[in-house]
Amino acid sequence: MTDSSAVYAAIRQFIAFDDDDAARLRGLAPLFAVHGPALTDRFYTKLAAEPEQAALIAGRVEALKQTHLRWLAELFAGDYGERYFAERWRIGLAHVRVGVRPWWVEAVTSFLRSEGLALLEAHIDDPAARVAAARSLLKILDLDLMIINLAYADDRVDRLCRFTGMSRKLIERCIAQGG
Ligand code: HEM
């Protein structure tokens, strides 16, 4: 995870996610606090419409909605350092553990992008402010997705280590050299 945390910092820098993005996202918190519950409802309706996802969330949708709302609140809390990374990594591993296949996380992130942008279109009149807010929103959703993907990738290497008894270093060398 230490390496992944460094990757997170490098990606943040690469996509120029800066203090202005953090401030803009904090500024969006009230909007998403009001519309978050409806967005969360649609998120789980979307998952429930796909059989594999429906099976994973069956019987626990109301509890999951609460954790999803907390996730949403943190998305706009304005703090995107180490603590944020560690918490998002933990959330990523929760999905690995229950067997959510990674491409569904990608797919539903696309849904979150569309829903988020629709909210900005509906509620921010000034075009320049709307575009700036959209850019910051897309950046943080991409960062969240990247952290989850890093957690999935890390877990796969762990599994290979356990299964083969090989060291992590050796497994990573095999991957780098194409086996
Ligand atoms: C970007 C997309 C997603 C976000 C932001 C998200 C958010 C969350 C959060 C915050 C938790 C609580 C984790 C914890 O505190 O331990 C959670 C758990 C869970 N999510 Fe997601 N989720 C996403 C995608 C998905 C997808 C595609 C599925 C597919 C069914 C899914 C199913 C679940 C399940 C079953 C749990 C419970 C995990 C457990 O039992 O520990 N999530 N999700």
PDB file of C-alpha atoms and ligand atoms in Angstrom:
ATOM      1  CA  MET A   1       0.000   0.000   0.000  1.00  0.00           C
ATOM      2  CA  THR A   2       2.935   2.361   0.605  1.00  0.00           C
ATOM      3  CA  ASP A   3       3.822   2.254  -3.100  1.00  0.00           C
ATOM      4  CA  SER A   4       0.199   2.765  -4.070  1.00  0.00           C
ATOM      5  CA  SER A   5      -0.030   5.792  -1.827  1.00  0.00           C
ATOM      6  CA  ALA A   6       2.956   7.252  -3.704  1.00  0.00           C
ATOM      7  CA  VAL A   7       1.245   6.420  -7.013  1.00  0.00           C
ATOM      8  CA  TYR A   8      -1.847   8.274  -5.761  1.00  0.00           C
ATOM      9  CA  ALA A   9       0.261  11.346  -4.971  1.00  0.00           C
ATOM     10  CA  ALA A  10       1.913  11.160  -8.404  1.00  0.00           C
ATOM     11  CA  ILE A  11      -1.430  10.844 -10.206  1.00  0.00           C
ATOM     12  CA  ARG A  12      -2.877  13.770  -8.252  1.00  0.00           C
ATOM     13  CA  GLN A  13       0.060  15.855  -9.359  1.00  0.00           C
ATOM     14  CA  PHE A  14      -0.133  14.620 -12.954  1.00  0.00           C
ATOM     15  CA  ILE A  15      -3.801  15.563 -13.333  1.00  0.00           C
ATOM     16  CA  ALA A  16      -3.101  18.863 -11.510  1.00  0.00           C
ATOM     17  CA  PHE A  17      -5.579  18.186  -8.750  1.00  0.00           C
ATOM     18  CA  ASP A  18      -4.840  21.197  -6.561  1.00  0.00           C
ATOM     19  CA  ASP A  19      -6.155  23.385  -3.747  1.00  0.00           C
ATOM     20  CA  ASP A  20      -8.575  25.099  -6.142  1.00  0.00           C
ATOM     21  CA  ASP A  21     -10.139  21.725  -6.969  1.00  0.00           C
ATOM     22  CA  ALA A  22     -10.393  20.923  -3.257  1.00  0.00           C
ATOM     23  CA  ALA A  23     -12.048  24.302  -2.571  1.00  0.00           C
ATOM     24  CA  ARG A  24     -14.488  23.881  -5.479  1.00  0.00           C
ATOM     25  CA  LEU A  25     -15.448  20.411  -4.277  1.00  0.00           C
ATOM     26  CA  ARG A  26     -16.021  21.765  -0.764  1.00  0.00           C
ATOM     27  CA  GLY A  27     -18.229  24.393  -2.355  1.00  0.00           C
ATOM     28  CA  LEU A  28     -20.309  21.646  -3.997  1.00  0.00           C
ATOM     29  CA  ALA A  29     -20.950  19.888  -0.668  1.00  0.00           C
ATOM     30  CA  PRO A  30     -24.305  21.629   0.035  1.00  0.00           C
ATOM     31  CA  LEU A  31     -25.635  20.763  -3.436  1.00  0.00           C
ATOM     32  CA  PHE A  32     -24.726  17.104  -3.059  1.00  0.00           C
ATOM     33  CA  ALA A  33     -25.978  17.023   0.535  1.00  0.00           C
ATOM     34  CA  VAL A  34     -29.430  17.986  -0.765  1.00  0.00           C
ATOM     35  CA  HIS A  35     -29.441  15.767  -3.855  1.00  0.00           C
ATOM     36  CA  GLY A  36     -27.194  12.970  -2.561  1.00  0.00           C
ATOM     37  CA  PRO A  37     -29.975  10.746  -1.203  1.00  0.00           C
ATOM     38  CA  ALA A  38     -31.831  10.741  -4.554  1.00  0.00           C
ATOM     39  CA  LEU A  39     -28.580  10.116  -6.407  1.00  0.00           C
ATOM     40  CA  THR A  40     -27.774   7.246  -4.018  1.00  0.00           C
ATOM     41  CA  ASP A  41     -31.230   5.751  -4.587  1.00  0.00           C
ATOM     42  CA  ARG A  42     -30.630   5.823  -8.342  1.00  0.00           C
ATOM     43  CA  PHE A  43     -27.166   4.293  -7.847  1.00  0.00           C
ATOM     44  CA  TYR A  44     -28.649   1.223  -6.127  1.00  0.00           C
ATOM     45  CA  THR A  45     -31.575   1.033  -8.549  1.00  0.00           C
ATOM     46  CA  LYS A  46     -28.981   0.899 -11.305  1.00  0.00           C
ATOM     47  CA  LEU A  47     -26.995  -1.879  -9.586  1.00  0.00           C
ATOM     48  CA  ALA A  48     -30.175  -3.801  -8.782  1.00  0.00           C
ATOM     49  CA  ALA A  49     -31.114  -3.807 -12.480  1.00  0.00           C
ATOM     50  CA  GLU A  50     -28.103  -5.973 -13.346  1.00  0.00           C
ATOM     51  CA  PRO A  51     -28.409  -9.579 -12.093  1.00  0.00           C
ATOM     52  CA  GLU A  52     -24.809 -10.097 -10.921  1.00  0.00           C
ATOM     53  CA  GLN A  53     -24.826  -6.796  -8.988  1.00  0.00           C
ATOM     54  CA  ALA A  54     -28.334  -7.388  -7.680  1.00  0.00           C
ATOM     55  CA  ALA A  55     -27.222 -10.659  -6.080  1.00  0.00           C
ATOM     56  CA  LEU A  56     -24.339  -8.920  -4.294  1.00  0.00           C
ATOM     57  CA  ILE A  57     -26.452  -6.169  -2.767  1.00  0.00           C
ATOM     58  CA  ALA A  58     -29.604  -8.201  -2.077  1.00  0.00           C
ATOM     59  CA  GLY A  59     -31.005  -7.717   1.417  1.00  0.00           C
ATOM     60  CA  ARG A  60     -28.608  -4.939   2.375  1.00  0.00           C
ATOM     61  CA  VAL A  61     -29.494  -2.039   0.116  1.00  0.00           C
ATOM     62  CA  GLU A  62     -30.673   0.255   2.936  1.00  0.00           C
ATOM     63  CA  ALA A  63     -27.427  -0.251   4.902  1.00  0.00           C
ATOM     64  CA  LEU A  64     -25.352   0.229   1.752  1.00  0.00           C
ATOM     65  CA  LYS A  65     -27.156   3.478   1.020  1.00  0.00           C
ATOM     66  CA  GLN A  66     -25.921   4.850   4.358  1.00  0.00           C
ATOM     67  CA  THR A  67     -22.291   3.941   3.625  1.00  0.00           C
ATOM     68  CA  HIS A  68     -22.674   5.359   0.123  1.00  0.00           C
ATOM     69  CA  LEU A  69     -23.936   8.662   1.538  1.00  0.00           C
ATOM     70  CA  ARG A  70     -20.888   8.819   3.831  1.00  0.00           C
ATOM     71  CA  TRP A  71     -18.688   8.148   0.800  1.00  0.00           C
ATOM     72  CA  LEU A  72     -20.430  10.984  -1.022  1.00  0.00           C
ATOM     73  CA  ALA A  73     -19.990  13.387   1.914  1.00  0.00           C
ATOM     74  CA  GLU A  74     -16.255  12.631   2.011  1.00  0.00           C
ATOM     75  CA  LEU A  75     -16.031  13.237  -1.731  1.00  0.00           C
ATOM     76  CA  PHE A  76     -16.903  16.880  -1.020  1.00  0.00           C
ATOM     77  CA  ALA A  77     -15.181  17.284   2.355  1.00  0.00           C
ATOM     78  CA  GLY A  78     -12.151  19.007   0.857  1.00  0.00           C
ATOM     79  CA  ASP A  79      -9.441  16.765   2.334  1.00  0.00           C
ATOM     80  CA  TYR A  80      -7.716  14.527  -0.229  1.00  0.00           C
ATOM     81  CA  GLY A  81      -4.451  13.569   1.448  1.00  0.00           C
ATOM     82  CA  GLU A  82      -3.181  10.355   3.004  1.00  0.00           C
ATOM     83  CA  ARG A  83      -6.207   9.817   5.224  1.00  0.00           C
ATOM     84  CA  TYR A  84      -8.529  10.091   2.205  1.00  0.00           C
ATOM     85  CA  PHE A  85      -6.382   7.656   0.267  1.00  0.00           C
ATOM     86  CA  ALA A  86      -6.322   5.118   3.130  1.00  0.00           C
ATOM     87  CA  GLU A  87     -10.105   5.252   3.521  1.00  0.00           C
ATOM     88  CA  ARG A  88     -10.767   4.926  -0.219  1.00  0.00           C
ATOM     89  CA  TRP A  89      -8.282   2.035  -0.372  1.00  0.00           C
ATOM     90  CA  ARG A  90     -10.174   0.307   2.451  1.00  0.00           C
ATOM     91  CA  ILE A  91     -13.431   0.799   0.504  1.00  0.00           C
ATOM     92  CA  GLY A  92     -11.750  -0.649  -2.588  1.00  0.00           C
ATOM     93  CA  LEU A  93     -10.699  -3.748  -0.663  1.00  0.00           C
ATOM     94  CA  ALA A  94     -14.247  -4.177   0.676  1.00  0.00           C
ATOM     95  CA  HIS A  95     -15.358  -4.617  -2.950  1.00  0.00           C
ATOM     96  CA  VAL A  96     -12.528  -7.047  -3.671  1.00  0.00           C
ATOM     97  CA  ARG A  97     -13.517  -9.071  -0.592  1.00  0.00           C
ATOM     98  CA  VAL A  98     -17.180  -9.487  -1.541  1.00  0.00           C
ATOM     99  CA  GLY A  99     -16.339 -10.351  -5.139  1.00  0.00           C
ATOM    100  CA  VAL A 100     -17.483  -7.267  -7.046  1.00  0.00           C
ATOM    101  CA  ARG A 101     -15.787  -7.640 -10.406  1.00  0.00           C
ATOM    102  CA  PRO A 102     -13.672  -4.554 -11.114  1.00  0.00           C
ATOM    103  CA  TRP A 103     -15.296  -3.611 -14.404  1.00  0.00           C
ATOM    104  CA  TRP A 104     -18.597  -3.059 -12.631  1.00  0.00           C
ATOM    105  CA  VAL A 105     -16.929  -0.426 -10.470  1.00  0.00           C
ATOM    106  CA  GLU A 106     -15.728   1.214 -13.713  1.00  0.00           C
ATOM    107  CA  ALA A 107     -19.233   0.980 -15.172  1.00  0.00           C
ATOM    108  CA  VAL A 108     -21.005   2.448 -12.204  1.00  0.00           C
ATOM    109  CA  THR A 109     -18.427   5.242 -11.992  1.00  0.00           C
ATOM    110  CA  SER A 110     -19.523   6.243 -15.478  1.00  0.00           C
ATOM    111  CA  PHE A 111     -23.047   6.435 -14.095  1.00  0.00           C
ATOM    112  CA  LEU A 112     -21.805   8.638 -11.209  1.00  0.00           C
ATOM    113  CA  ARG A 113     -20.069  10.966 -13.666  1.00  0.00           C
ATOM    114  CA  SER A 114     -23.270  11.405 -15.691  1.00  0.00           C
ATOM    115  CA  GLU A 115     -25.417  11.924 -12.612  1.00  0.00           C
ATOM    116  CA  GLY A 116     -22.962  14.388 -11.077  1.00  0.00           C
ATOM    117  CA  LEU A 117     -22.652  16.425 -14.255  1.00  0.00           C
ATOM    118  CA  ALA A 118     -26.439  16.506 -14.625  1.00  0.00           C
ATOM    119  CA  LEU A 119     -26.727  18.016 -11.135  1.00  0.00           C
ATOM    120  CA  LEU A 120     -24.180  20.703 -11.985  1.00  0.00           C
ATOM    121  CA  GLU A 121     -26.015  21.504 -15.223  1.00  0.00           C
ATOM    122  CA  ALA A 122     -29.281  21.864 -13.366  1.00  0.00           C
ATOM    123  CA  HIS A 123     -28.012  23.976 -10.468  1.00  0.00           C
ATOM    124  CA  ILE A 124     -25.037  26.103 -11.509  1.00  0.00           C
ATOM    125  CA  ASP A 125     -26.112  28.931 -13.795  1.00  0.00           C
ATOM    126  CA  ASP A 126     -22.768  30.592 -14.455  1.00  0.00           C
ATOM    127  CA  PRO A 127     -21.140  28.695 -17.370  1.00  0.00           C
ATOM    128  CA  ALA A 128     -17.553  29.283 -16.230  1.00  0.00           C
ATOM    129  CA  ALA A 129     -18.318  28.147 -12.658  1.00  0.00           C
ATOM    130  CA  ARG A 130     -20.182  25.121 -14.029  1.00  0.00           C
ATOM    131  CA  VAL A 131     -17.274  24.043 -16.217  1.00  0.00           C
ATOM    132  CA  ALA A 132     -14.763  24.519 -13.390  1.00  0.00           C
ATOM    133  CA  ALA A 133     -16.964  22.519 -11.002  1.00  0.00           C
ATOM    134  CA  ALA A 134     -17.356  19.775 -13.624  1.00  0.00           C
ATOM    135  CA  ARG A 135     -13.607  19.501 -14.092  1.00  0.00           C
ATOM    136  CA  SER A 136     -13.017  19.155 -10.354  1.00  0.00           C
ATOM    137  CA  LEU A 137     -15.821  16.630  -9.996  1.00  0.00           C
ATOM    138  CA  LEU A 138     -14.467  14.474 -12.828  1.00  0.00           C
ATOM    139  CA  LYS A 139     -10.985  14.608 -11.355  1.00  0.00           C
ATOM    140  CA  ILE A 140     -12.057  13.401  -7.922  1.00  0.00           C
ATOM    141  CA  LEU A 141     -14.267  10.643  -9.366  1.00  0.00           C
ATOM    142  CA  ASP A 142     -11.330   9.509 -11.495  1.00  0.00           C
ATOM    143  CA  LEU A 143      -9.033   9.572  -8.467  1.00  0.00           C
ATOM    144  CA  ASP A 144     -11.485   7.470  -6.470  1.00  0.00           C
ATOM    145  CA  LEU A 145     -11.727   4.963  -9.306  1.00  0.00           C
ATOM    146  CA  MET A 146      -7.939   4.828  -9.623  1.00  0.00           C
ATOM    147  CA  ILE A 147      -7.582   4.063  -5.903  1.00  0.00           C
ATOM    148  CA  ILE A 148     -10.112   1.236  -6.145  1.00  0.00           C
ATOM    149  CA  ASN A 149      -8.307  -0.123  -9.216  1.00  0.00           C
ATOM    150  CA  LEU A 150      -4.965   0.067  -7.399  1.00  0.00           C
ATOM    151  CA  ALA A 151      -6.481  -1.883  -4.498  1.00  0.00           C
ATOM    152  CA  TYR A 152      -7.790  -4.560  -6.903  1.00  0.00           C
ATOM    153  CA  ALA A 153      -4.391  -4.835  -8.611  1.00  0.00           C
ATOM    154  CA  ASP A 154      -2.557  -5.041  -5.292  1.00  0.00           C
ATOM    155  CA  ASP A 155      -4.902  -7.755  -4.067  1.00  0.00           C
ATOM    156  CA  ARG A 156      -4.288  -9.796  -7.233  1.00  0.00           C
ATOM    157  CA  VAL A 157      -0.553  -9.760  -6.645  1.00  0.00           C
ATOM    158  CA  ASP A 158      -1.162 -10.766  -3.015  1.00  0.00           C
ATOM    159  CA  ARG A 159      -3.291 -13.688  -4.159  1.00  0.00           C
ATOM    160  CA  LEU A 160      -0.614 -14.843  -6.605  1.00  0.00           C
ATOM    161  CA  CYS A 161       2.001 -14.642  -3.841  1.00  0.00           C
ATOM    162  CA  ARG A 162      -0.125 -16.745  -1.510  1.00  0.00           C
ATOM    163  CA  PHE A 163      -1.054 -19.274  -4.205  1.00  0.00           C
ATOM    164  CA  THR A 164       2.433 -19.759  -5.625  1.00  0.00           C
ATOM    165  CA  GLY A 165       4.465 -19.131  -2.473  1.00  0.00           C
ATOM    166  CA  MET A 166       6.575 -16.726  -4.544  1.00  0.00           C
ATOM    167  CA  SER A 167       7.767 -13.421  -3.157  1.00  0.00           C
ATOM    168  CA  ARG A 168       6.022 -10.240  -4.183  1.00  0.00           C
ATOM    169  CA  LYS A 169       9.212  -8.995  -5.783  1.00  0.00           C
ATOM    170  CA  LEU A 170       9.457 -12.117  -7.950  1.00  0.00           C
ATOM    171  CA  ILE A 171       5.796 -11.982  -8.965  1.00  0.00           C
ATOM    172  CA  GLU A 172       6.160  -8.338  -9.939  1.00  0.00           C
ATOM    173  CA  ARG A 173       9.289  -9.129 -11.947  1.00  0.00           C
ATOM    174  CA  CYS A 174       7.351 -11.894 -13.793  1.00  0.00           C
ATOM    175  CA  ILE A 175       4.544  -9.433 -14.573  1.00  0.00           C
ATOM    176  CA  ALA A 176       6.995  -6.785 -15.752  1.00  0.00           C
ATOM    177  CA  GLN A 177       8.743  -9.295 -18.035  1.00  0.00           C
ATOM    178  CA  GLY A 178       5.526 -10.779 -19.387  1.00  0.00           C
ATOM    179  CA  GLY A 179       5.963 -14.047 -17.426  1.00  0.00           C
TER     180      GLY A 179
HETATM  181  C1  HEM B   1     -17.543   3.824  -7.622  1.00  0.00           C
HETATM  182  C2  HEM B   1     -18.404   2.884  -7.340  1.00  0.00           C
HETATM  183  C3  HEM B   1     -18.762   2.475  -5.925  1.00  0.00           C
HETATM  184  C4  HEM B   1     -18.738   3.193  -4.776  1.00  0.00           C
HETATM  185  C5  HEM B   1     -18.341   4.640  -4.597  1.00  0.00           C
HETATM  186  C6  HEM B   1     -19.152   2.315  -3.703  1.00  0.00           C
HETATM  187  C7  HEM B   1     -19.224   2.678  -2.358  1.00  0.00           C
HETATM  188  C8  HEM B   1     -19.253   1.758  -1.326  1.00  0.00           C
HETATM  189  C9  HEM B   1     -18.964   2.021   0.060  1.00  0.00           C
HETATM  190  C10 HEM B   1     -18.564   3.375   0.624  1.00  0.00           C
HETATM  191  C11 HEM B   1     -19.075   0.864   0.739  1.00  0.00           C
HETATM  192  C12 HEM B   1     -18.849   0.647   2.238  1.00  0.00           C
HETATM  193  C13 HEM B   1     -17.483   0.018   2.451  1.00  0.00           C
HETATM  194  C14 HEM B   1     -17.111  -0.066   3.919  1.00  0.00           C
HETATM  195  O1  HEM B   1     -17.239   0.940   4.616  1.00  0.00           O
HETATM  196  O2  HEM B   1     -16.650  -1.140   4.345  1.00  0.00           O
HETATM  197  C15 HEM B   1     -19.467  -0.141  -0.211  1.00  0.00           C
HETATM  198  C16 HEM B   1     -19.672  -1.457   0.089  1.00  0.00           C
HETATM  199  C17 HEM B   1     -20.214  -2.342  -0.795  1.00  0.00           C
HETATM  200  N1  HEM B   1     -20.452  -2.136  -2.138  1.00  0.00           N
HETATM  201 FE1  HEM B   1     -19.967  -0.511  -3.175  1.00  0.00          FE
HETATM  202  N2  HEM B   1     -19.456   1.097  -4.232  1.00  0.00           N
HETATM  203  C18 HEM B   1     -19.232   1.152  -5.578  1.00  0.00           C
HETATM  204  C19 HEM B   1     -19.428   0.149  -6.485  1.00  0.00           C
HETATM  205  C20 HEM B   1     -20.059  -1.027  -6.181  1.00  0.00           C
HETATM  206  C21 HEM B   1     -20.483  -2.012  -7.141  1.00  0.00           C
HETATM  207  C22 HEM B   1     -20.308  -1.952  -8.666  1.00  0.00           C
HETATM  208  C23 HEM B   1     -21.063  -3.005  -6.426  1.00  0.00           C
HETATM  209  C24 HEM B   1     -21.664  -4.234  -7.054  1.00  0.00           C
HETATM  210  C25 HEM B   1     -22.655  -4.871  -6.551  1.00  0.00           C
HETATM  211  C26 HEM B   1     -20.984  -2.664  -5.019  1.00  0.00           C
HETATM  212  C27 HEM B   1     -21.417  -3.432  -3.956  1.00  0.00           C
HETATM  213  C28 HEM B   1     -21.032  -3.252  -2.655  1.00  0.00           C
HETATM  214  C29 HEM B   1     -21.175  -4.252  -1.591  1.00  0.00           C
HETATM  215  C30 HEM B   1     -21.782  -5.636  -1.738  1.00  0.00           C
HETATM  216  C31 HEM B   1     -20.641  -3.682  -0.434  1.00  0.00           C
HETATM  217  C32 HEM B   1     -20.553  -4.308   0.959  1.00  0.00           C
HETATM  218  C33 HEM B   1     -19.106  -4.765   1.189  1.00  0.00           C
HETATM  219  C34 HEM B   1     -18.922  -5.500   2.512  1.00  0.00           C
HETATM  220  O3  HEM B   1     -19.735  -6.368   2.845  1.00  0.00           O
HETATM  221  O4  HEM B   1     -17.931  -5.231   3.188  1.00  0.00           O
HETATM  222  N3  HEM B   1     -20.373  -1.449  -4.919  1.00  0.00           N
HETATM  223  N4  HEM B   1     -19.572   0.423  -1.461  1.00  0.00           N
END
